[in-house]
mmCIF file of C-alpha atoms in Angstrom:
data_model
loop_
_atom_site.group_PDB
_atom_site.id
_atom_site.type_symbol
_atom_site.label_atom_id
_atom_site.label_comp_id
_atom_site.label_asym_id
_atom_site.label_seq_id
_atom_site.Cartn_x
_atom_site.Cartn_y
_atom_site.Cartn_z
ATOM 1 C CA MET A 281 17.880 0.446 -21.079
ATOM 2 C CA ASP A 282 20.206 -1.642 -23.286
ATOM 3 C CA ALA A 283 19.819 -5.549 -23.434
ATOM 4 C CA ALA A 284 24.385 -5.374 -23.785
ATOM 5 C CA THR A 285 23.768 -2.474 -20.180
ATOM 6 C CA PRO A 286 24.231 -4.364 -17.356
ATOM 7 C CA ARG A 287 21.596 -3.854 -14.661
ATOM 8 C CA VAL A 288 22.635 -2.078 -11.703
ATOM 9 C CA PRO A 289 19.860 -3.339 -8.219
ATOM 10 C CA VAL A 290 17.947 -1.507 -6.364
ATOM 11 C CA ALA A 291 19.310 -1.126 -2.577
ATOM 12 C CA ALA A 292 17.523 -2.347 0.093
ATOM 13 C CA LEU A 293 16.877 1.535 1.638
ATOM 14 C CA PRO A 294 15.259 3.621 -1.771
ATOM 15 C CA ALA A 295 13.107 0.093 -2.181
ATOM 16 C CA ALA A 296 11.805 0.228 1.374
ATOM 17 C CA LEU A 297 11.483 3.726 0.257
ATOM 18 C CA ALA A 298 9.311 3.150 -2.625
ATOM 19 C CA GLY A 299 7.066 0.111 -0.488
ATOM 20 C CA LEU A 300 6.571 2.996 1.990
ATOM 21 C CA GLN A 301 5.090 4.924 0.003
ATOM 22 C CA SER A 302 3.244 2.730 -2.195
ATOM 23 C CA GLY A 303 1.955 1.563 0.607
ATOM 24 C CA MET A 304 0.659 4.562 2.519
ATOM 25 C CA VAL A 305 -1.322 5.806 -0.557
ATOM 26 C CA GLY A 306 -2.860 1.711 -1.032
ATOM 27 C CA ALA A 307 -3.916 1.946 2.851
ATOM 28 C CA LEU A 308 -5.430 5.935 2.639
ATOM 29 C CA CYS A 309 -6.911 3.735 -0.888
ATOM 30 C CA LEU A 310 -7.886 1.389 0.875
ATOM 31 C CA VAL A 311 -9.591 3.209 4.299
ATOM 32 C CA MET A 312 -11.002 5.033 2.321
ATOM 33 C CA TRP A 313 -13.329 1.792 -0.097
ATOM 34 C CA LEU A 314 -13.995 1.037 2.995
ATOM 35 C CA GLY A 315 -16.108 4.129 4.814
ATOM 36 C CA VAL A 316 -17.368 4.800 1.142
ATOM 37 C CA LEU A 317 -19.038 1.549 1.374
ATOM 38 C CA ALA A 318 -20.428 1.649 4.849
ATOM 39 C CA GLU A 319 -21.599 4.498 3.655
ATOM 40 C CA TRP A 320 -23.326 3.488 0.678
ATOM 41 C CA GLN A 321 -24.724 0.197 2.619
ATOM 42 C CA GLN A 322 -25.797 2.981 5.250
ATOM 43 C CA ARG A 323 -23.858 2.498 7.869
ATOM 44 C CA ASN A 324 -21.068 4.756 9.351
ATOM 45 C CA PHE A 325 -17.791 5.623 7.193
ATOM 46 C CA TRP A 326 -15.237 5.594 10.200
ATOM 47 C CA ILE A 327 -17.038 1.605 10.774
ATOM 48 C CA PRO A 328 -13.487 -0.538 9.486
ATOM 49 C CA VAL A 329 -11.246 2.002 11.200
ATOM 50 C CA ASN A 330 -13.725 1.391 14.477
ATOM 51 C CA LEU A 331 -13.269 -2.557 13.828
ATOM 52 C CA MET A 332 -9.565 -2.294 13.766
ATOM 53 C CA ALA A 333 -9.969 -0.504 16.979
ATOM 54 C CA SER A 334 -11.709 -2.527 18.703
ATOM 55 C CA ALA A 335 -7.981 -3.767 19.330
ATOM 56 C CA PHE A 336 -6.691 -1.571 20.636
ATOM 57 C CA TYR A 337 -10.516 -0.423 23.655
ATOM 58 C CA GLY A 338 -12.300 -3.464 23.021
ATOM 59 C CA PRO A 339 -16.146 -3.260 22.364
ATOM 60 C CA ARG A 340 -16.417 -0.118 22.888
ATOM 61 C CA ALA A 341 -14.349 0.886 20.060
ATOM 62 C CA ILE A 342 -16.509 0.199 17.711
ATOM 63 C CA ARG A 343 -19.369 2.845 17.237
ATOM 64 C CA SER A 344 -21.849 4.982 14.342
ATOM 65 C CA GLY A 345 -19.364 8.039 14.369
ATOM 66 C CA PHE A 346 -16.152 9.669 14.527
ATOM 67 C CA ALA A 347 -14.888 9.670 18.483
ATOM 68 C CA GLY A 348 -11.361 9.251 19.830
ATOM 69 C CA GLU A 349 -11.061 5.600 19.050
ATOM 70 C CA THR A 350 -10.741 5.563 15.776
ATOM 71 C CA LEU A 351 -7.493 8.056 15.310
ATOM 72 C CA SER A 352 -5.983 4.636 17.050
ATOM 73 C CA GLY A 353 -7.775 2.595 14.597
ATOM 74 C CA LEU A 354 -7.135 4.601 11.012
ATOM 75 C CA ALA A 355 -3.182 4.994 13.049
ATOM 76 C CA ALA A 356 -3.797 0.440 11.947
ATOM 77 C CA TYR A 357 -4.976 0.541 9.569
ATOM 78 C CA ILE A 358 -1.364 3.428 8.040
ATOM 79 C CA ALA A 359 1.002 1.840 10.677
ATOM 80 C CA LEU A 360 0.166 -1.406 9.105
ATOM 81 C CA TYR A 361 -0.033 -1.045 5.814
ATOM 82 C CA THR A 362 2.797 1.203 4.712
ATOM 83 C CA LEU A 363 4.789 -1.678 7.032
ATOM 84 C CA LEU A 364 3.552 -4.369 4.577
ATOM 85 C CA GLY A 365 4.839 -1.923 1.469
ATOM 86 C CA ALA A 366 7.741 -1.673 3.353
ATOM 87 C CA ALA A 367 8.130 -5.024 3.288
ATOM 88 C CA LEU A 368 7.265 -6.211 0.048
ATOM 89 C CA ALA A 369 9.486 -3.983 -1.670
ATOM 90 C CA THR A 370 12.296 -5.472 0.500
ATOM 91 C CA VAL A 371 11.833 -8.445 -0.605
ATOM 92 C CA LEU A 372 11.577 -7.740 -4.650
ATOM 93 C CA ARG A 373 13.421 -4.653 -5.582
ATOM 94 C CA ASP A 374 13.513 -4.241 -8.928
ATOM 95 C CA ARG A 375 14.509 -8.595 -9.011
ATOM 96 C CA ALA A 376 10.833 -9.263 -11.689
ATOM 97 C CA SER A 377 9.243 -7.247 -14.665
ATOM 98 C CA ARG A 378 6.837 -4.113 -14.129
ATOM 99 C CA PRO A 379 3.743 -6.776 -14.914
ATOM 100 C CA ARG A 380 4.692 -9.594 -12.979
ATOM 101 C CA THR A 381 5.538 -7.563 -10.204
ATOM 102 C CA PHE A 382 1.353 -5.739 -9.887
ATOM 103 C CA LEU A 383 0.815 -9.764 -10.403
ATOM 104 C CA ILE A 384 2.390 -10.611 -6.831
ATOM 105 C CA ALA A 385 1.446 -7.390 -5.187
ATOM 106 C CA LEU A 386 -1.835 -8.035 -5.528
ATOM 107 C CA ALA A 387 -1.541 -11.877 -4.578
ATOM 108 C CA PHE A 388 0.049 -10.665 -1.309
ATOM 109 C CA ALA A 389 -2.765 -8.469 -1.115
ATOM 110 C CA LEU A 390 -5.056 -10.895 -1.336
ATOM 111 C CA ALA A 391 -2.998 -13.228 0.625
ATOM 112 C CA TRP A 392 -2.754 -10.622 3.144
ATOM 113 C CA TYR A 393 -6.651 -10.418 3.985
ATOM 114 C CA TYR A 394 -6.824 -14.217 3.821
ATOM 115 C CA LEU A 395 -4.316 -14.814 6.131
ATOM 116 C CA THR A 396 -5.717 -12.506 9.223
ATOM 117 C CA PHE A 397 -8.905 -12.367 8.583
ATOM 118 C CA ARG A 398 -9.645 -15.899 7.997
ATOM 119 C CA LEU A 399 -7.293 -16.581 10.842
ATOM 120 C CA LEU A 400 -4.627 -14.457 13.409
ATOM 121 C CA TRP A 401 -7.852 -11.122 13.526
ATOM 122 C CA LYS A 402 -10.214 -13.576 14.941
ATOM 123 C CA SER A 403 -7.677 -14.656 17.989
ATOM 124 C CA VAL A 404 -6.506 -10.784 18.142
ATOM 125 C CA ILE A 405 -9.253 -8.275 17.277
ATOM 126 C CA PRO A 406 -12.508 -11.299 16.445
ATOM 127 C CA LEU A 407 -14.719 -8.445 16.226
ATOM 128 C CA ALA A 408 -13.393 -7.103 13.355
ATOM 129 C CA ALA A 409 -12.993 -10.331 12.315
ATOM 130 C CA LEU A 410 -16.653 -10.680 12.803
ATOM 131 C CA LEU A 411 -18.676 -8.327 12.006
ATOM 132 C CA HIS A 412 -16.880 -6.614 8.086
ATOM 133 C CA VAL A 413 -18.081 -6.842 5.495
ATOM 134 C CA GLU A 414 -15.838 -10.420 2.988
ATOM 135 C CA ARG A 415 -16.340 -9.045 0.109
ATOM 136 C CA THR A 416 -15.309 -5.231 0.173
ATOM 137 C CA THR A 417 -13.106 -5.736 1.927
ATOM 138 C CA ALA A 418 -11.452 -7.996 0.123
ATOM 139 C CA VAL A 419 -11.527 -6.318 -3.211
ATOM 140 C CA GLY A 420 -10.614 -2.999 -0.817
ATOM 141 C CA HIS A 421 -7.704 -5.321 -0.485
ATOM 142 C CA LEU A 422 -7.433 -5.811 -3.923
ATOM 143 C CA ILE A 423 -7.301 -1.890 -4.776
ATOM 144 C CA TYR A 424 -4.454 -1.758 -2.123
ATOM 145 C CA GLY A 425 -2.462 -4.921 -4.258
ATOM 146 C CA VAL A 426 -2.992 -2.765 -7.183
ATOM 147 C CA VAL A 427 -1.938 0.796 -5.417
ATOM 148 C CA LEU A 428 1.255 -1.384 -4.234
ATOM 149 C CA GLY A 429 1.644 -3.252 -7.207
ATOM 150 C CA GLY A 430 3.578 0.816 -8.592
ATOM 151 C CA TYR A 431 6.583 0.780 -6.201
ATOM 152 C CA PRO A 432 8.577 0.299 -9.264
ATOM 153 C CA SER A 433 7.800 4.034 -10.804
ATOM 154 C CA ARG A 434 9.103 5.027 -7.323
ATOM 155 C CA LEU A 435 11.999 3.055 -7.473
ATOM 156 C CA PRO A 436 15.227 5.862 -8.341
ATOM 157 C CA ARG A 437 16.638 5.494 -11.262
ATOM 158 C CA PRO A 438 19.770 4.152 -11.941
ATOM 159 C CA ALA A 439 22.311 7.346 -13.571
ATOM 160 C CA VAL A 440 22.506 6.825 -17.810
ATOM 161 C CA GLU A 441 26.321 8.465 -18.839
ATOM 162 C CA GLN A 442 26.752 10.080 -21.339
ATOM 163 C CA ASP A 443 29.722 9.809 -23.888
ATOM 164 C CA PRO A 444 31.700 13.238 -23.215
ATOM 165 C CA GLU A 445 31.673 13.230 -27.418
ATOM 166 C CA THR A 446 28.299 13.458 -27.403
ATOM 167 C CA GLU A 447 27.197 15.547 -24.688
ATOM 168 C CA GLN A 448 25.869 18.569 -26.013
ATOM 169 C CA PRO A 449 26.400 21.920 -23.953
ATOM 170 C CA PRO A 450 23.627 23.982 -21.964
ATOM 171 C CA ALA A 451 21.442 25.964 -23.973
ATOM 172 C CA ALA A 452 21.839 28.436 -21.362
ATOM 173 C CA ASP A 453 26.208 28.773 -22.443
ATOM 174 C CA ALA A 454 25.694 28.231 -26.161
ATOM 175 C CA ALA A 455 22.777 31.569 -26.170
ATOM 176 C CA ASN A 456 25.127 33.871 -23.598
ATOM 177 C CA GLY A 457 27.729 33.484 -25.917
ATOM 178 C CA PRO A 458 31.804 33.451 -24.283
ATOM 179 C CA SER A 459 32.238 35.744 -21.591
#
């Protein structure tokens, strides 16, 4: 866009939808990271998700492997982090430059990790706060922040108005000639 062209702000709904998309992809990347690193640490892939499921089922959710409880933990991760993405995108919209938005998303993801795993989950999900692997989970939140920081690419682009004098006829009409 030209510097003289007025910038049209993005509405809340398109920003929220872009944040939902980025938040969901980021949540899936976070869960994949936690699962792959759990396997690498010779634990089960589903252990981090089962830790989140302990919010609903308590200690019986902590198991090595996929179970019915695992679905609720996966749903909790996806729902929570998708809504966080929508909230951040709704607040920021396109008010900041892309590099600044990226850095804000990274800081937001890390702040969310430290706020929840250090303070909130200790009372709500004590097993998750106690048994999660700190560095792995922190890096997972950085990955989430990287993906979330890309939400501006999912925002709708403003329509560029062309001057009627400079418009070119469509290629198909020019090839067919007059009818």
